[in-house]
XYZ file of C-alpha atoms in Angstrom:
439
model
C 0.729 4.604 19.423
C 0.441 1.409 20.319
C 4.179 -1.403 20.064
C 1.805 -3.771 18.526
C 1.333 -0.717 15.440
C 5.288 -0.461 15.363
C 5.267 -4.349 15.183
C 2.824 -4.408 12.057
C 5.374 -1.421 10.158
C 7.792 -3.568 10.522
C 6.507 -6.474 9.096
C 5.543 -4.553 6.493
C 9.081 -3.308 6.045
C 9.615 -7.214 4.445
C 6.369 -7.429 2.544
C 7.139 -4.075 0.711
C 10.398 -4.658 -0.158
C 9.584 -8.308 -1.649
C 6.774 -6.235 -3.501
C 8.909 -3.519 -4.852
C 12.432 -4.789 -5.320
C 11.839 -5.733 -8.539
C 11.932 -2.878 -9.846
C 15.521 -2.672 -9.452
C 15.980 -6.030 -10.539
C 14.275 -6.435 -13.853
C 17.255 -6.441 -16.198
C 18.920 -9.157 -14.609
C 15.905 -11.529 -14.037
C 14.811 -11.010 -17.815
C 18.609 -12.131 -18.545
C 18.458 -15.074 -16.357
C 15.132 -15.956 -17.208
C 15.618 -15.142 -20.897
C 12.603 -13.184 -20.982
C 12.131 -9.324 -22.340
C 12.374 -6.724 -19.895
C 8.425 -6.111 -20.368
C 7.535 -10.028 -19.536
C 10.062 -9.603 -16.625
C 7.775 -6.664 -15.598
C 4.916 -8.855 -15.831
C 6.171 -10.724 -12.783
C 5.326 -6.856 -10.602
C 1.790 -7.307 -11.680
C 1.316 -10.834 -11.129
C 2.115 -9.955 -7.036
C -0.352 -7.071 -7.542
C -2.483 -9.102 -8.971
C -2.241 -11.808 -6.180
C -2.894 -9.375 -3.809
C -6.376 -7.818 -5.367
C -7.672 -11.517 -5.377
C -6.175 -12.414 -2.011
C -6.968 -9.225 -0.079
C -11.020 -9.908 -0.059
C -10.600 -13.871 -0.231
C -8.523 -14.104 2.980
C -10.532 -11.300 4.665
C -13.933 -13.559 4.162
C -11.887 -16.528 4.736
C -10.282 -15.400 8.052
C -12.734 -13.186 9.125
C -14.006 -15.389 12.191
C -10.402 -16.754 12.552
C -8.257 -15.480 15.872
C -6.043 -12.120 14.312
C -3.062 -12.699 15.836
C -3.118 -16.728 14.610
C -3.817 -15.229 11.320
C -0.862 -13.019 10.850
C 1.317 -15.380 12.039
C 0.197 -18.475 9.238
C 0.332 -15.370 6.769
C 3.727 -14.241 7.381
C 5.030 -17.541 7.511
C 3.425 -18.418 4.108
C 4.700 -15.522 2.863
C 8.392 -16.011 3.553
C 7.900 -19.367 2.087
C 7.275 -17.925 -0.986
C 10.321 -15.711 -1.091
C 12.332 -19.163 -0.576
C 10.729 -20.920 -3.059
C 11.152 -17.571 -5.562
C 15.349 -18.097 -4.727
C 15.151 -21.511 -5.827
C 12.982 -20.794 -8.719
C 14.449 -22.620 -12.336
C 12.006 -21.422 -14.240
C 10.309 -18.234 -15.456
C 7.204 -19.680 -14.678
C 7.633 -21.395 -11.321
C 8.759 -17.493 -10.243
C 6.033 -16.457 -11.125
C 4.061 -18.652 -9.250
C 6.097 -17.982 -6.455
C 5.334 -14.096 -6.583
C 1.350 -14.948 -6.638
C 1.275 -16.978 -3.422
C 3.726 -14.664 -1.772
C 1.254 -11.709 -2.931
C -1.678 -13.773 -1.431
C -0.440 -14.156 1.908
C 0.681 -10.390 1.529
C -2.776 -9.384 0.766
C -4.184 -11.167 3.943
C -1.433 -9.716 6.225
C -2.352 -6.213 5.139
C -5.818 -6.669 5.249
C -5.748 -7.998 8.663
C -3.240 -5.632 10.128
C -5.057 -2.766 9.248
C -7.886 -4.000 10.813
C -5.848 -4.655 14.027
C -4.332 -0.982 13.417
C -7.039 0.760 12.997
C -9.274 -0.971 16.240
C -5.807 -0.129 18.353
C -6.360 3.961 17.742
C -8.885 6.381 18.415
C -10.796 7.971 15.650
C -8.443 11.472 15.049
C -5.785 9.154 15.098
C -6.330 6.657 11.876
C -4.108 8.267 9.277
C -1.186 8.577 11.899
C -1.534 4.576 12.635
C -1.616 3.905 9.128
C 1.164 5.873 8.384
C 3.143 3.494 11.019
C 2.675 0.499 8.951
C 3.142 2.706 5.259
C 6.196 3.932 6.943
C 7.809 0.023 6.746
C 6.812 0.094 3.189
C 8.772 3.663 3.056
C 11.511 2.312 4.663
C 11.313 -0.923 2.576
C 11.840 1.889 0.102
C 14.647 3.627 1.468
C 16.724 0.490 2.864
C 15.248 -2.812 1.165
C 14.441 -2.309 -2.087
C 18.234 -0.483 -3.156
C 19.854 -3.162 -0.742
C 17.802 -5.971 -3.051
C 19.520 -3.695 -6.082
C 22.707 -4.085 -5.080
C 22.605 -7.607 -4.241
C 21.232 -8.264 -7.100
C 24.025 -6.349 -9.052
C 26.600 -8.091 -6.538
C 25.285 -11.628 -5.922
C 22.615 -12.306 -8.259
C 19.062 -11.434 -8.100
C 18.461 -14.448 -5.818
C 20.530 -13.312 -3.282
C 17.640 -10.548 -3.032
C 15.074 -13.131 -2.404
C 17.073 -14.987 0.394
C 17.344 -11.461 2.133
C 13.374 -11.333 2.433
C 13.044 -14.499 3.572
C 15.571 -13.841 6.736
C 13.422 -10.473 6.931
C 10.158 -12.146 7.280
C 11.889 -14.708 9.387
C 12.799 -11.829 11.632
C 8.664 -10.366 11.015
C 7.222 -13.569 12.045
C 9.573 -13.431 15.413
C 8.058 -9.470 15.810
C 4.161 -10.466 15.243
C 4.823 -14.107 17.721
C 5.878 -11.796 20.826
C 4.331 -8.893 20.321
C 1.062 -8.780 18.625
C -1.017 -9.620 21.519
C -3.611 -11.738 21.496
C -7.127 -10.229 20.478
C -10.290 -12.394 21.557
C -12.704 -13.191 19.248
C -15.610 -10.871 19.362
C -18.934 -11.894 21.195
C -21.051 -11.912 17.999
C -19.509 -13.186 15.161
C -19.740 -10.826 12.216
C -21.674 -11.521 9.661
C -20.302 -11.085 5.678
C -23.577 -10.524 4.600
C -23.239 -7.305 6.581
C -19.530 -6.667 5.831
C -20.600 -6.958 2.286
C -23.515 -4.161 2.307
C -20.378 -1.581 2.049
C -20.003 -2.014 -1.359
C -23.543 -0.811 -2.299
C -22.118 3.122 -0.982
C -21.095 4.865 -4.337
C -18.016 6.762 -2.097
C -16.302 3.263 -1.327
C -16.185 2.609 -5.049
C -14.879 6.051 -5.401
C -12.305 5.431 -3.316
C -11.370 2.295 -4.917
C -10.901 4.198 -7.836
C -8.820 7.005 -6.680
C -6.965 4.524 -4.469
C -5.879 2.339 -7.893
C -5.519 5.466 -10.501
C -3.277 7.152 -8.113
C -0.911 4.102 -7.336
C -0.992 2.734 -10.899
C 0.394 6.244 -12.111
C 3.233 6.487 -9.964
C 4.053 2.986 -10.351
C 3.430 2.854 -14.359
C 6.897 4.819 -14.216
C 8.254 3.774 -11.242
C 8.495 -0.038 -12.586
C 10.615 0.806 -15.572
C 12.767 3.498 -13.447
C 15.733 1.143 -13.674
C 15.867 0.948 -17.231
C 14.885 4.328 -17.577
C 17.536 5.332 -15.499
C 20.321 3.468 -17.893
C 19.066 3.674 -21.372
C 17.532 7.035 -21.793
C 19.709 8.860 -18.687
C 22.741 7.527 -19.375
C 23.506 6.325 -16.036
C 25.525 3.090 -15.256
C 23.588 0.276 -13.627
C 25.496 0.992 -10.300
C 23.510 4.334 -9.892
C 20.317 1.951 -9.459
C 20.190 1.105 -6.295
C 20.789 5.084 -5.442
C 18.130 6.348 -6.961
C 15.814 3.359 -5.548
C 17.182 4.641 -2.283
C 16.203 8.409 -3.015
C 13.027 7.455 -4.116
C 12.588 5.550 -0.935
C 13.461 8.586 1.082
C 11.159 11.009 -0.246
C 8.320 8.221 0.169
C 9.482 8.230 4.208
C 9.528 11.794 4.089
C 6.036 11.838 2.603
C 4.597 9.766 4.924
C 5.733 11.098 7.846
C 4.196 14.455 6.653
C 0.882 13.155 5.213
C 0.284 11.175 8.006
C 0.119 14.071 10.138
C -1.611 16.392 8.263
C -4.167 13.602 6.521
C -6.161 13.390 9.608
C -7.422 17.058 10.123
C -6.968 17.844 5.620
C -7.531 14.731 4.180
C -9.127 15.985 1.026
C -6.570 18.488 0.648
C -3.840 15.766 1.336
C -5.226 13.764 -1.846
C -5.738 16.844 -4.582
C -2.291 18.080 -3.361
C -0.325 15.194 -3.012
C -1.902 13.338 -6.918
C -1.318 16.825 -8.451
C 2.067 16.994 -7.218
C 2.672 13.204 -8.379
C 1.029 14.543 -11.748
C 3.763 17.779 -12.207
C 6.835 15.040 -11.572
C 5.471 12.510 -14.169
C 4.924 15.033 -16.532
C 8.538 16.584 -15.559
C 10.238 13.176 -15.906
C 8.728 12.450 -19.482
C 10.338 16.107 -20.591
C 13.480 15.700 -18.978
C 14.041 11.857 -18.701
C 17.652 12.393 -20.803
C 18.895 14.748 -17.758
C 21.064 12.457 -15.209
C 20.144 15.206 -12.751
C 16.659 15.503 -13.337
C 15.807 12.138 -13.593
C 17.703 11.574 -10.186
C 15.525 14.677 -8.382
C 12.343 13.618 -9.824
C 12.821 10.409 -8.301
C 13.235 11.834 -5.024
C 10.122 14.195 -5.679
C 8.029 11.531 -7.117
C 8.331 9.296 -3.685
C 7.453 12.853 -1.494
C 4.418 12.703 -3.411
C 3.440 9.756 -3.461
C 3.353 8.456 -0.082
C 2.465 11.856 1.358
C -0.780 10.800 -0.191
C -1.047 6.795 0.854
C -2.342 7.847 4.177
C -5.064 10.052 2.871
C -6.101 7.297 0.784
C -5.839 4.327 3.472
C -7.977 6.662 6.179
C -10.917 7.955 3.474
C -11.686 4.173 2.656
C -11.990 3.113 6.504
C -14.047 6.387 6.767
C -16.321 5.716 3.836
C -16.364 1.727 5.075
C -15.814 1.544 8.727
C -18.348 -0.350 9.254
C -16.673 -3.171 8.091
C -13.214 -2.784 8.993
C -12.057 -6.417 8.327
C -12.951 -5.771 4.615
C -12.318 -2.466 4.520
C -8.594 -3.088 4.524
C -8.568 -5.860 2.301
C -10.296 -3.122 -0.452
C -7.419 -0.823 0.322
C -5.782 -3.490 -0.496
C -7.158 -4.764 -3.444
C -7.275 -1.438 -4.624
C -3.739 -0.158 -4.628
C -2.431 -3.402 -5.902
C -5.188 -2.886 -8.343
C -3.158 0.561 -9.793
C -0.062 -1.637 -9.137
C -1.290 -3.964 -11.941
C -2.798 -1.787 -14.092
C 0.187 0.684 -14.107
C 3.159 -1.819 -14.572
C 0.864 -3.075 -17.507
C 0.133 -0.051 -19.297
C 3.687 0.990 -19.097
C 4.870 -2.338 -20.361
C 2.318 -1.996 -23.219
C 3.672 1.549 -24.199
C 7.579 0.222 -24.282
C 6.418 -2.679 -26.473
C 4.724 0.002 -29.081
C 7.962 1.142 -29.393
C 7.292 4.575 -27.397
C 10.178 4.169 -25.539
C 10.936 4.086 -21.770
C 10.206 8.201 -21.390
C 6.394 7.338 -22.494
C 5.555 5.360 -18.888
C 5.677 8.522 -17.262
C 3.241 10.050 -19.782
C 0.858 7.013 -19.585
C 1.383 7.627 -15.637
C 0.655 11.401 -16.040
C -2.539 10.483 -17.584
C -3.993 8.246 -14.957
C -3.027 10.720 -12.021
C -5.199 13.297 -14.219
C -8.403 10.449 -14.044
C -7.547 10.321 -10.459
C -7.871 13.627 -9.303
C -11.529 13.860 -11.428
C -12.461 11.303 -9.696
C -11.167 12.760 -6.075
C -13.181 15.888 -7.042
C -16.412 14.014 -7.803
C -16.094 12.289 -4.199
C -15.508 15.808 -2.935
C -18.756 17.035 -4.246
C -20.815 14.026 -3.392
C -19.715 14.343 -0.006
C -21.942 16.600 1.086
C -25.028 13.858 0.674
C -26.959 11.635 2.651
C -24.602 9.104 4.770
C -24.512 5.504 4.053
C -27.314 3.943 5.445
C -25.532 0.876 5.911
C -22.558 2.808 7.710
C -24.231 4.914 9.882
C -27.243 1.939 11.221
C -24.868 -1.113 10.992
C -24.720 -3.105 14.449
C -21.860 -3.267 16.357
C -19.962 -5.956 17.006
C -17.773 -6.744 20.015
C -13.955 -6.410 20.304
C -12.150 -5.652 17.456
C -15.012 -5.294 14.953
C -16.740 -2.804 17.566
C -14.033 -0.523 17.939
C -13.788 -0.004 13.991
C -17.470 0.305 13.685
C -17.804 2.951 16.601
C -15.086 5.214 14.223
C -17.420 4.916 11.071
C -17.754 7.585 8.464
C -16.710 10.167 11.014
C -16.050 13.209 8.534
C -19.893 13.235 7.503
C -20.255 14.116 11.487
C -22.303 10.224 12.263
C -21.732 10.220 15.939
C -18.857 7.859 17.753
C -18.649 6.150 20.270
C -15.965 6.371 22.768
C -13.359 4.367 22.352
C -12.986 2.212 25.206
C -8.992 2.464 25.459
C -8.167 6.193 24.001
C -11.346 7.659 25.726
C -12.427 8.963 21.956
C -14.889 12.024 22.569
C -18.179 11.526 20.209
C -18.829 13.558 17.519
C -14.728 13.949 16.175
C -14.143 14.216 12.587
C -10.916 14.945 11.326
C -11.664 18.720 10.138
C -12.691 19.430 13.809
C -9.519 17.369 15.675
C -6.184 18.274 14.306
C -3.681 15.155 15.028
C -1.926 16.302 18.450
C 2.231 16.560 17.812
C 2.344 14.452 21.495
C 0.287 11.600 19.774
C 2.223 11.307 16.747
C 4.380 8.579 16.197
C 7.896 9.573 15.908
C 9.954 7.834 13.664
């Protein structure tokens, strides 16, 4: 696996925690702020939402731009934002703050997994992309409990201030190490990038990308209120659980990323049924200290056992545009990361308590796997035309294309780096344990 890979996980590492450590933080902002705990939630979606607009914008906008100059304006812009989120007065001006942050994470992610992807061969996809999930796991296990506990210690600003000095420390990663990656021969074209969407399986996986984030995180939003009010736990226990969560997710992705590759199918009805069972547990046992705490743990597993499942079908189903195929990965987990912190706001403030989000959760996990099925069963059809024909472009854009759609058994290219054999899907190349990143 390539350092430049490592380099991109942990950049991630500050991106997810500025994402996610809010969910740890939620009482004391809406306190601050003098907002409701709901409104205070709003603030989650409004990154998510940030990052579904900016993942396609800043993929067309950048998409003839040099990569590595485009991470590095992105993760500067980014830290920026977690600055100008410290020094926030108002509820609003925070809130602004969390939508340009979110649009220069959007951009970073879509253009990393670009870069990620183009650095692997094709049997290899899930593993890389479980390199850069694993900073968001980690992000998980270290910063969003550590933003908990500063928050709890020093004031939720102090949380902020930490992400800055983390992207600070990013931005010093992607400057040295990301190496520079020339500008392919033939520019590529959006009109072509574009064709993707008119392939029925790359909506499909939009859809199962967003139902099965937004029902894990239509709970896991409201887990620190949850946690207090209906568990009975003290507020100090927050930053615990956040960090159990966070291991299970590292633990998940660790093991999804290796088996996603050669099972990918069975990676996503496993790992959303699984997420399904939890939800459904925590809803019947939320007043159980105990159970809430395991189910946490659990619920991460889950989880992120699936994201690389998810992140490898859509570059399979729209590898022939890989720039824009990230930025829809993108777009579509932050889409169940709005969604899902909305709906379970909605159901506290209909007075169904905090115990319903996991419910409401529950119930879009159950569209997800229907939908996961109906991909299953259409899979068996005629390949994209537009994926399987598409010209290839040089460079970074040709080494994505020449791994398109490879589970339908459309023939690729050798990779020019990896020495890819043609005709690899991942049901005929199990991930080898020598090639696997080890964490």
């Amino acid at each position: 696996m390539p350092m430049a890979v490592y380099i991109l996980g942990l950049s991630v590492f500050a991106l997810g925690t500025s994402e996610f450590m809010l969910s740890g933080l939620l009482p004391p902002i809406a306190d601050d702020m003098d907002v409701s705990i709901p409104k205070a939630g709003l603030l989650i979606s409004a990154f998510a939402i940030g990052m579904v607009v900016g993942a396609p914008l800043l993929a067309v906008a950048t998409l003839r731009l040099p990569r590595r100059t485009t991470l590095i304006a992105l993760i500067s812009v980014f830290g920026l934002g977690q600055i100008a989120g410290a020094l926030a007065p108002t509820y609003e001006v925070l809130f602004v703050s969390r939508v340009v942050s979110a649009l220069a994470c959007a951009g970073f992610w879509a253009v990393g997994a670009a870069v990620a992807i183009a650095m692997v061969p094709v049997n290899a996809r899930a593993r890389a992309m479980a390199v850069m999930i694993g900073g968001l796991s980690i992000a998980n296990v270290l910063g969003v409990p550590l933003g908990a506990f500063l928050g709890e210690s020093f004031g939720w600003r102090s949380a902020f201030w930490a992400v800055g000095a983390a992207s600070a420390v990013a931005l010093v990663g992607v400057v040295t190490r990301i190496p520079r990656i020339p500008l392919p021969d033939e520019k590529p074209q959006l009109k072509q990038e574009v064709a993707i969407y008119r392939d029925r399986q790359v909506w499909l996986s939009v859809a199962i990308t967003a139902l099965a984030a937004g029902g894990v995180f239509c709970a896991f939003s409201y887990l620190a209120p949850l946690l207090t009010d209906v568990a009975g736990l003290s507020s100090g226990w927050v930053p615990w659980v956040l960090a159990l969560f966070g291991a299970g997710a590292l633990i998940g992705t660790t093991i999804g990323g290796r088996v996603a590759d050669a099972h990918l199918f069975g990676v996503l009805l496993s790992g959303i049924s699984a997420s399904t069972v939890f939800l459904v547990a925590l809803a019947l046992f939320a007043s159980s200290p105990v159970a809430v705490v395991v189910l946490a743990f659990l619920l991460g597993l889950s989880a992120f056992y699936t994201a690389p499942a998810l992140n490898a079908r859509m570059f399979n189903v729209a590898g022939a545009a890989p720039t824009l195929a990230g930025a829809t990965t993108t777009a579509a987990f932050n889409l169940g990361n709005t969604s899902g912190p909305w709906l379970g706001g909605a159901v506290i403030d209909a007075d169904f308590g905090f115990r319903a989000t996991a419910w409401a959760g529950a119930s879009m996990l159950v569209l997800g796997l229907a939908a996961v099925v109906v991909s299953l069963r259409l899979r068996g059809g005629a390949p994209s035309r537009r994926i399987a024909g598409a010209p290839a472009h040089a460079g970074l854009e040709q080494s994505a294309q020449a791994h398109a759609e490879p589970e339908r058994g459309i023939p690729a290219q050798s990779h020019p780096e990896h020495g890819t054999p043609a005709h690899v899907s991942p049901e005929q190349a199990a991930p080898s344990d020598a090639s696997a990143p080890r964490r």
